[in-house]
PDB file of C-alpha atoms in Angstrom:
ATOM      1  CA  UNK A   1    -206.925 -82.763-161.755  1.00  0.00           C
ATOM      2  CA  UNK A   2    -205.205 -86.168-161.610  1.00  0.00           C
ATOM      3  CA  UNK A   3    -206.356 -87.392-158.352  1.00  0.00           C
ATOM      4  CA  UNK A   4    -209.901 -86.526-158.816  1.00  0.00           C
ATOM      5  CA  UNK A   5    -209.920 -87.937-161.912  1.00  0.00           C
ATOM      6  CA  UNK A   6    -208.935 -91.477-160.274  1.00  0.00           C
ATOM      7  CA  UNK A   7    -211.427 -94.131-159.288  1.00  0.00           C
ATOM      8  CA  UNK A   8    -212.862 -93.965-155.577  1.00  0.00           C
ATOM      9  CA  UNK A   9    -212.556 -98.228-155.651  1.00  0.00           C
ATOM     10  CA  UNK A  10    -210.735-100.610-156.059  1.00  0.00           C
ATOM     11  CA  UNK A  11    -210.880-104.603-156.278  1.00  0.00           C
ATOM     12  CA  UNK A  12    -209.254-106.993-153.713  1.00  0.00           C
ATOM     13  CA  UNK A  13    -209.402-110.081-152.945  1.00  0.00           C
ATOM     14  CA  UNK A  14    -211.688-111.306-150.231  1.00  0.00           C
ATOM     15  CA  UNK A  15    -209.110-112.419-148.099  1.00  0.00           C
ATOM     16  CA  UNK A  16    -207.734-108.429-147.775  1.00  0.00           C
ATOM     17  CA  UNK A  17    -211.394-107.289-147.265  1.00  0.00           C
ATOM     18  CA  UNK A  18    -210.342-107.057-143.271  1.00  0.00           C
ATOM     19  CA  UNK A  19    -212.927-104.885-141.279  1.00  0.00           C
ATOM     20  CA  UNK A  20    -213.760-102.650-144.701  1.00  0.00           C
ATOM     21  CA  UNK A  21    -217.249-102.114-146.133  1.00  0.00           C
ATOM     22  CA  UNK A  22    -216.825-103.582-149.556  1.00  0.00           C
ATOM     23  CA  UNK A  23    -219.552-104.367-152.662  1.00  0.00           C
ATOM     24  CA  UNK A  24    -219.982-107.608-154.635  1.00  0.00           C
ATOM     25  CA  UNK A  25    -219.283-107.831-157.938  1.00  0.00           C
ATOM     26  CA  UNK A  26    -222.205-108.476-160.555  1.00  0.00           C
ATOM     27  CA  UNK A  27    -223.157-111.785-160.875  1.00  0.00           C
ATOM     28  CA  UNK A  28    -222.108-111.546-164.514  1.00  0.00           C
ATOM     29  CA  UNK A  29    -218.492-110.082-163.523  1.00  0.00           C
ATOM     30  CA  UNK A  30    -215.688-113.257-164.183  1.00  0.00           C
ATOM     31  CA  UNK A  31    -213.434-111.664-161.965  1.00  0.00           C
ATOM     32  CA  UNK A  32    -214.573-112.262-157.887  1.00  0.00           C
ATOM     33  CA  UNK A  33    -212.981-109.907-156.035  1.00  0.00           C
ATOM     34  CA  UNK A  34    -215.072-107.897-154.182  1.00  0.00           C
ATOM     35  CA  UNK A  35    -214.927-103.638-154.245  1.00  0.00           C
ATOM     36  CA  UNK A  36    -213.380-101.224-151.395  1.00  0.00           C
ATOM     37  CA  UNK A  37    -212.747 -97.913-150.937  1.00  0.00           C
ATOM     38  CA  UNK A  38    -209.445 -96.393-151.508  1.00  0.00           C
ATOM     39  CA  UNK A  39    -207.535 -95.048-148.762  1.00  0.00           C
ATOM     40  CA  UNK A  40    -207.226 -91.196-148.682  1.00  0.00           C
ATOM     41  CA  UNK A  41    -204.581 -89.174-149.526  1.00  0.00           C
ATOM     42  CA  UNK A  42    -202.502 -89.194-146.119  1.00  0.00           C
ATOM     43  CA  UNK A  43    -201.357 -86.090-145.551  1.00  0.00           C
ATOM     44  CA  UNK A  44    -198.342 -84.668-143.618  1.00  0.00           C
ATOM     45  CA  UNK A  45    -197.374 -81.337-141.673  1.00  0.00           C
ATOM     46  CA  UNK A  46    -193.980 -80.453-141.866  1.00  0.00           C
ATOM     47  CA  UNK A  47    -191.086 -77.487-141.530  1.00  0.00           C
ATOM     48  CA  UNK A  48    -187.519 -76.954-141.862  1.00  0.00           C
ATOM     49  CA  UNK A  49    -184.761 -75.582-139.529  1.00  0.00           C
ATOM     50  CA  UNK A  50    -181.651 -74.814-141.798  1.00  0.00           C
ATOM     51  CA  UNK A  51    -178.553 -72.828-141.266  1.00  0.00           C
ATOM     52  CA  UNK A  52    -176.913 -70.141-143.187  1.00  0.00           C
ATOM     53  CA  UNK A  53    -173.085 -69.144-143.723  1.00  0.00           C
ATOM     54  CA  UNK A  54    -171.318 -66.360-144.597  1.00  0.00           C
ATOM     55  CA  UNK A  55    -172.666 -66.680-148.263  1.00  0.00           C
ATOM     56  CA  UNK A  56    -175.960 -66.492-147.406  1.00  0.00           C
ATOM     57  CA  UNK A  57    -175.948 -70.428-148.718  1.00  0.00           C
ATOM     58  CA  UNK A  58    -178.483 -72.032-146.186  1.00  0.00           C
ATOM     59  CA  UNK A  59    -178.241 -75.957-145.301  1.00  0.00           C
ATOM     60  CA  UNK A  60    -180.678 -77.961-143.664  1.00  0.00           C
ATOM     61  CA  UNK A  61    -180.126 -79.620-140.171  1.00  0.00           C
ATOM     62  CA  UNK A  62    -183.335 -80.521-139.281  1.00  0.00           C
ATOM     63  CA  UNK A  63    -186.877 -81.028-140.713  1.00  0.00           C
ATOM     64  CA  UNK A  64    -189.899 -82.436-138.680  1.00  0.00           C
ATOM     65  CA  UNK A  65    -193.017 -84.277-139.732  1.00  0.00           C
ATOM     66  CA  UNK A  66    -196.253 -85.670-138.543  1.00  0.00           C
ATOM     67  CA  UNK A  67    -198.675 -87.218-140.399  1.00  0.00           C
ATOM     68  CA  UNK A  68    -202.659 -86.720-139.533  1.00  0.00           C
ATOM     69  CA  UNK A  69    -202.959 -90.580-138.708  1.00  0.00           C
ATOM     70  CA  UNK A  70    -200.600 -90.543-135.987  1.00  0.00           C
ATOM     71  CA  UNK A  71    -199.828 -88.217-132.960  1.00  0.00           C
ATOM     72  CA  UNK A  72    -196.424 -88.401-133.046  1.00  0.00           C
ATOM     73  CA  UNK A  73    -193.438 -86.075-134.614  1.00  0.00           C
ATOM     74  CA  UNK A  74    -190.885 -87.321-136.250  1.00  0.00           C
ATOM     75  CA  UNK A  75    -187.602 -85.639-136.814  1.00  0.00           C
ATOM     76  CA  UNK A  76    -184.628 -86.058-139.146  1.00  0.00           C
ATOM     77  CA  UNK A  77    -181.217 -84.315-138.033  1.00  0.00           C
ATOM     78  CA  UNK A  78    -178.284 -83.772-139.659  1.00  0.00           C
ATOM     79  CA  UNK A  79    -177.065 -82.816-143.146  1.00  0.00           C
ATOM     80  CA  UNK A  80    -179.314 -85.928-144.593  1.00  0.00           C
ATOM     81  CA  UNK A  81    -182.617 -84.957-143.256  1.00  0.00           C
ATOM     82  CA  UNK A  82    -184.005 -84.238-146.452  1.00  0.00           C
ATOM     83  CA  UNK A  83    -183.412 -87.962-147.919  1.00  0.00           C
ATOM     84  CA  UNK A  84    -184.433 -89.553-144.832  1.00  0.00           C
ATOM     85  CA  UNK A  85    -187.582 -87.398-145.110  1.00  0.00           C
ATOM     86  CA  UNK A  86    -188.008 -88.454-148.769  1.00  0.00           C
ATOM     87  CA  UNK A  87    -187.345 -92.393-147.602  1.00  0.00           C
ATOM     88  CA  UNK A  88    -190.235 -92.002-144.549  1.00  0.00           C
ATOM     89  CA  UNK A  89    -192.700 -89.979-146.941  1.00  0.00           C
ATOM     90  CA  UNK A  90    -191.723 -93.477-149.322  1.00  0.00           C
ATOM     91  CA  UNK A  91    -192.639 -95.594-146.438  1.00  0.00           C
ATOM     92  CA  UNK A  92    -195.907 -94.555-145.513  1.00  0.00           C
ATOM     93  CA  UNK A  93    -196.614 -94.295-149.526  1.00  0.00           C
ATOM     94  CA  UNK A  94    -198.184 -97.955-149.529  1.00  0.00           C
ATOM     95  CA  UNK A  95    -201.750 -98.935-148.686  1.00  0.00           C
ATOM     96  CA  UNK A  96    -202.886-102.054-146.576  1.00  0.00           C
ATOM     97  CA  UNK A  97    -203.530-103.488-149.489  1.00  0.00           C
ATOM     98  CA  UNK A  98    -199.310-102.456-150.725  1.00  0.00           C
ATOM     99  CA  UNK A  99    -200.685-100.234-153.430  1.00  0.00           C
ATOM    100  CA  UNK A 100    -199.212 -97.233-154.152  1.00  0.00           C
ATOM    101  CA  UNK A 101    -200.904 -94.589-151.938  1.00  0.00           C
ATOM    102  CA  UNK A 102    -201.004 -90.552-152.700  1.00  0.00           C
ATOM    103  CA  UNK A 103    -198.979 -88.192-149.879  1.00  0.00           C
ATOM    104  CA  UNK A 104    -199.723 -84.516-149.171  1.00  0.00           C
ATOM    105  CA  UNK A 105    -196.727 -83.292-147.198  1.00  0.00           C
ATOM    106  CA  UNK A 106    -197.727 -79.386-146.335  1.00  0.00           C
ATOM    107  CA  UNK A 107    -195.143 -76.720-145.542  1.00  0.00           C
ATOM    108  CA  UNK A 108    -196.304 -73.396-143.962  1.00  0.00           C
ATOM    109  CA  UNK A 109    -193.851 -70.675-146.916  1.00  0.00           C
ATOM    110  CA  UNK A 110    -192.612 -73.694-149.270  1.00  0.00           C
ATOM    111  CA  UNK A 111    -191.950 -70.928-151.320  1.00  0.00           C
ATOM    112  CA  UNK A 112    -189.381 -69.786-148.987  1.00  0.00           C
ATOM    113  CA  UNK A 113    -186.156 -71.503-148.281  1.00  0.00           C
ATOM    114  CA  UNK A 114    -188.472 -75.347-147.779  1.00  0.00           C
ATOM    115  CA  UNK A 115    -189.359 -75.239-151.619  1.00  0.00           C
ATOM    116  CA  UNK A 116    -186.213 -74.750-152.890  1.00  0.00           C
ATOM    117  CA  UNK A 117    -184.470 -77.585-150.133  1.00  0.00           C
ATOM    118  CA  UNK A 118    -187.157 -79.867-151.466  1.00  0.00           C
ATOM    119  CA  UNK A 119    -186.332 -79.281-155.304  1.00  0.00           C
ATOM    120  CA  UNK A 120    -182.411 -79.255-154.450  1.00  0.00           C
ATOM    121  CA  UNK A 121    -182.749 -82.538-153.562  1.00  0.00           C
ATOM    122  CA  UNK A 122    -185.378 -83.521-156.094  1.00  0.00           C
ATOM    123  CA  UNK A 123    -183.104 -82.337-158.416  1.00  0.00           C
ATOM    124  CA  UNK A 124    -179.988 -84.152-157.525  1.00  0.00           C
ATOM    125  CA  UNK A 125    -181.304 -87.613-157.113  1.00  0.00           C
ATOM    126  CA  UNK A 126    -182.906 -87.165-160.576  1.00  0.00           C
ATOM    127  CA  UNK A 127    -186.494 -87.524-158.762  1.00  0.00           C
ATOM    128  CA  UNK A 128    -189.029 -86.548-161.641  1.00  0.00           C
ATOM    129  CA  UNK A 129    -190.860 -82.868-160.857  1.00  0.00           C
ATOM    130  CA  UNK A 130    -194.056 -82.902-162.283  1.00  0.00           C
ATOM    131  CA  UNK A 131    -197.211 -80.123-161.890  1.00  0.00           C
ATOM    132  CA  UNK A 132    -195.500 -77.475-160.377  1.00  0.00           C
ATOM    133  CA  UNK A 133    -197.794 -74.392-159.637  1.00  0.00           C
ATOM    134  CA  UNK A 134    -194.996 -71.249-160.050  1.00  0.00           C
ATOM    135  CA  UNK A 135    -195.747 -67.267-158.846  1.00  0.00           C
ATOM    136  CA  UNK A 136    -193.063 -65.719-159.990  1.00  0.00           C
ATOM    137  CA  UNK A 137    -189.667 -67.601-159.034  1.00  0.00           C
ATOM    138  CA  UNK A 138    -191.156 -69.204-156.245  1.00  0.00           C
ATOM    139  CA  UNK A 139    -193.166 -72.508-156.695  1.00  0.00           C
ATOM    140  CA  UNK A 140    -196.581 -73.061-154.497  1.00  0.00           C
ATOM    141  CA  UNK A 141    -197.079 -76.902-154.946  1.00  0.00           C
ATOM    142  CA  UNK A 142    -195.237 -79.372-157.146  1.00  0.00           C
ATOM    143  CA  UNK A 143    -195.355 -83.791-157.063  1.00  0.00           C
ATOM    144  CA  UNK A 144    -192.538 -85.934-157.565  1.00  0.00           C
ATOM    145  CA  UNK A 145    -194.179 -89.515-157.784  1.00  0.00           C
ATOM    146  CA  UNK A 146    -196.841 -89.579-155.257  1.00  0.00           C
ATOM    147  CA  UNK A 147    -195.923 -87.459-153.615  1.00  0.00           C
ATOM    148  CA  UNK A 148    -197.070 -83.821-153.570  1.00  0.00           C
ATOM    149  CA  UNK A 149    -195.804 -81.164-151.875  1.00  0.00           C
ATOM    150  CA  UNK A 150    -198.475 -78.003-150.593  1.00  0.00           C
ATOM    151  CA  UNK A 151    -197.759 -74.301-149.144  1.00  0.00           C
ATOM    152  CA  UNK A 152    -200.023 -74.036-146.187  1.00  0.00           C
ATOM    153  CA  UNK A 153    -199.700 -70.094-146.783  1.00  0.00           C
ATOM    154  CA  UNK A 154    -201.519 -70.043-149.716  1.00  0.00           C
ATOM    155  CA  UNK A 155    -204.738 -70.947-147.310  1.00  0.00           C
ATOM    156  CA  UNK A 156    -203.230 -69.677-143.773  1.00  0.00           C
ATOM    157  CA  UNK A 157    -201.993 -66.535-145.179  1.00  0.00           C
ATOM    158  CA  UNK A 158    -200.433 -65.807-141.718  1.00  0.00           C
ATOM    159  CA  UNK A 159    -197.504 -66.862-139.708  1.00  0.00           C
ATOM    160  CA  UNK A 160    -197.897 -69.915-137.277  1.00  0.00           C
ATOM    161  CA  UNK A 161    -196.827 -67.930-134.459  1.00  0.00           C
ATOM    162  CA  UNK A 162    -200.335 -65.732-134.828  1.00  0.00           C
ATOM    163  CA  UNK A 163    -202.151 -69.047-135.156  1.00  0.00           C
ATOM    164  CA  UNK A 164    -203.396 -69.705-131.707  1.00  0.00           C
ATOM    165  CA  UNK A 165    -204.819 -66.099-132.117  1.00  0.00           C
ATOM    166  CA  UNK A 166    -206.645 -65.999-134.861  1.00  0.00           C
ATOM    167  CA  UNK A 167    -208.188 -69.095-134.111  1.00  0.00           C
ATOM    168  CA  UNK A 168    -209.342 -68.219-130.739  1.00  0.00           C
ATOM    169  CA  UNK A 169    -207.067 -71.140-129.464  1.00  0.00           C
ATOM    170  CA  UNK A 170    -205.855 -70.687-126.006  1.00  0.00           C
ATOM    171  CA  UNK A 171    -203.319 -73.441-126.216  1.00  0.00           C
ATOM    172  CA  UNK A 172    -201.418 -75.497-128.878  1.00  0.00           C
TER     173      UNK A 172
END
């Protein structure tokens, strides 16, 4: 797999060391930044509401998000939820030290209706879809950049509404 295959460190310069652990380089080594750990994958919980017409053709209105590093949900309304999704997941794509940073954004059944709403628009702003992990017509994971995109049914193989249940959880 591509992520594990990539280093674990990187080199900055001391001045962007902040509050990190970080390891000399050899004495031999030319080059004197120091080594830190990369920051993890951040990853992001997330789920559509959409509407359908007449057709049966179903449009997004409203998609919500939160990421595990904050406690707070974000929501995107309206016909463009999907691109202002794209533009946050974009946002929070960059490291403290502004290097590119890899996103997880999980949706409980993205091979339902979320998968394909994600590819539409993939698909017509010419976003590259790369690694896409297909059962049957329906697509479990794919990436697009940095960003990948997870079914949280493949390891919850329930629906959210029995989570609390199963769990043992008395309240969400």
């Amino acid at each position: 797999r591509e992520e594990e295959d990539e280093p674990k460190m990187k080199r900055v310069s001391r001045d962007k060391i902040g509050v990190r652990p970080f390891i000399e380089p050899d004495s031999e080594d030319v080059d004197t930044q120091v080594w830190v750990e990369r920051d993890p994958p951040l990853q992001v919980y997330c789920g559509y509401e959409a509407t359908v017409d007449a057709e049966g053709v179903q449009t997004a209105i409203l998609l919500c998000a939160e990421s595990d590093e904050e406690d707070q949900t974000m929501f995107f309304y309206g016909l463009d939820c999907t691109k202002d999704f794209f533009q946050w997941l974009e946002s929070l794509a960059v490291d403290q030290d502004s290097d590119n940073r890899n996103m997880i954004a999980v949706f409980h059944n993205l091979k339902g209706y979320d998968g394909m709403l994600l590819l539409q628009y993939c698909y017509a702003n010419h976003r590259e879809v790369t690694d896409q992990i297909p059962i049957e017509t329906k697509v479990l994971s794919f990436k697009s950049d940095c960003l990948r995109f997870k079914d949280s049914l493949c390891f919850l193989p329930f629906g959210l509404a029995k989570f609390s249940t199963t769990f043992g959880i008395n309240k969400l």
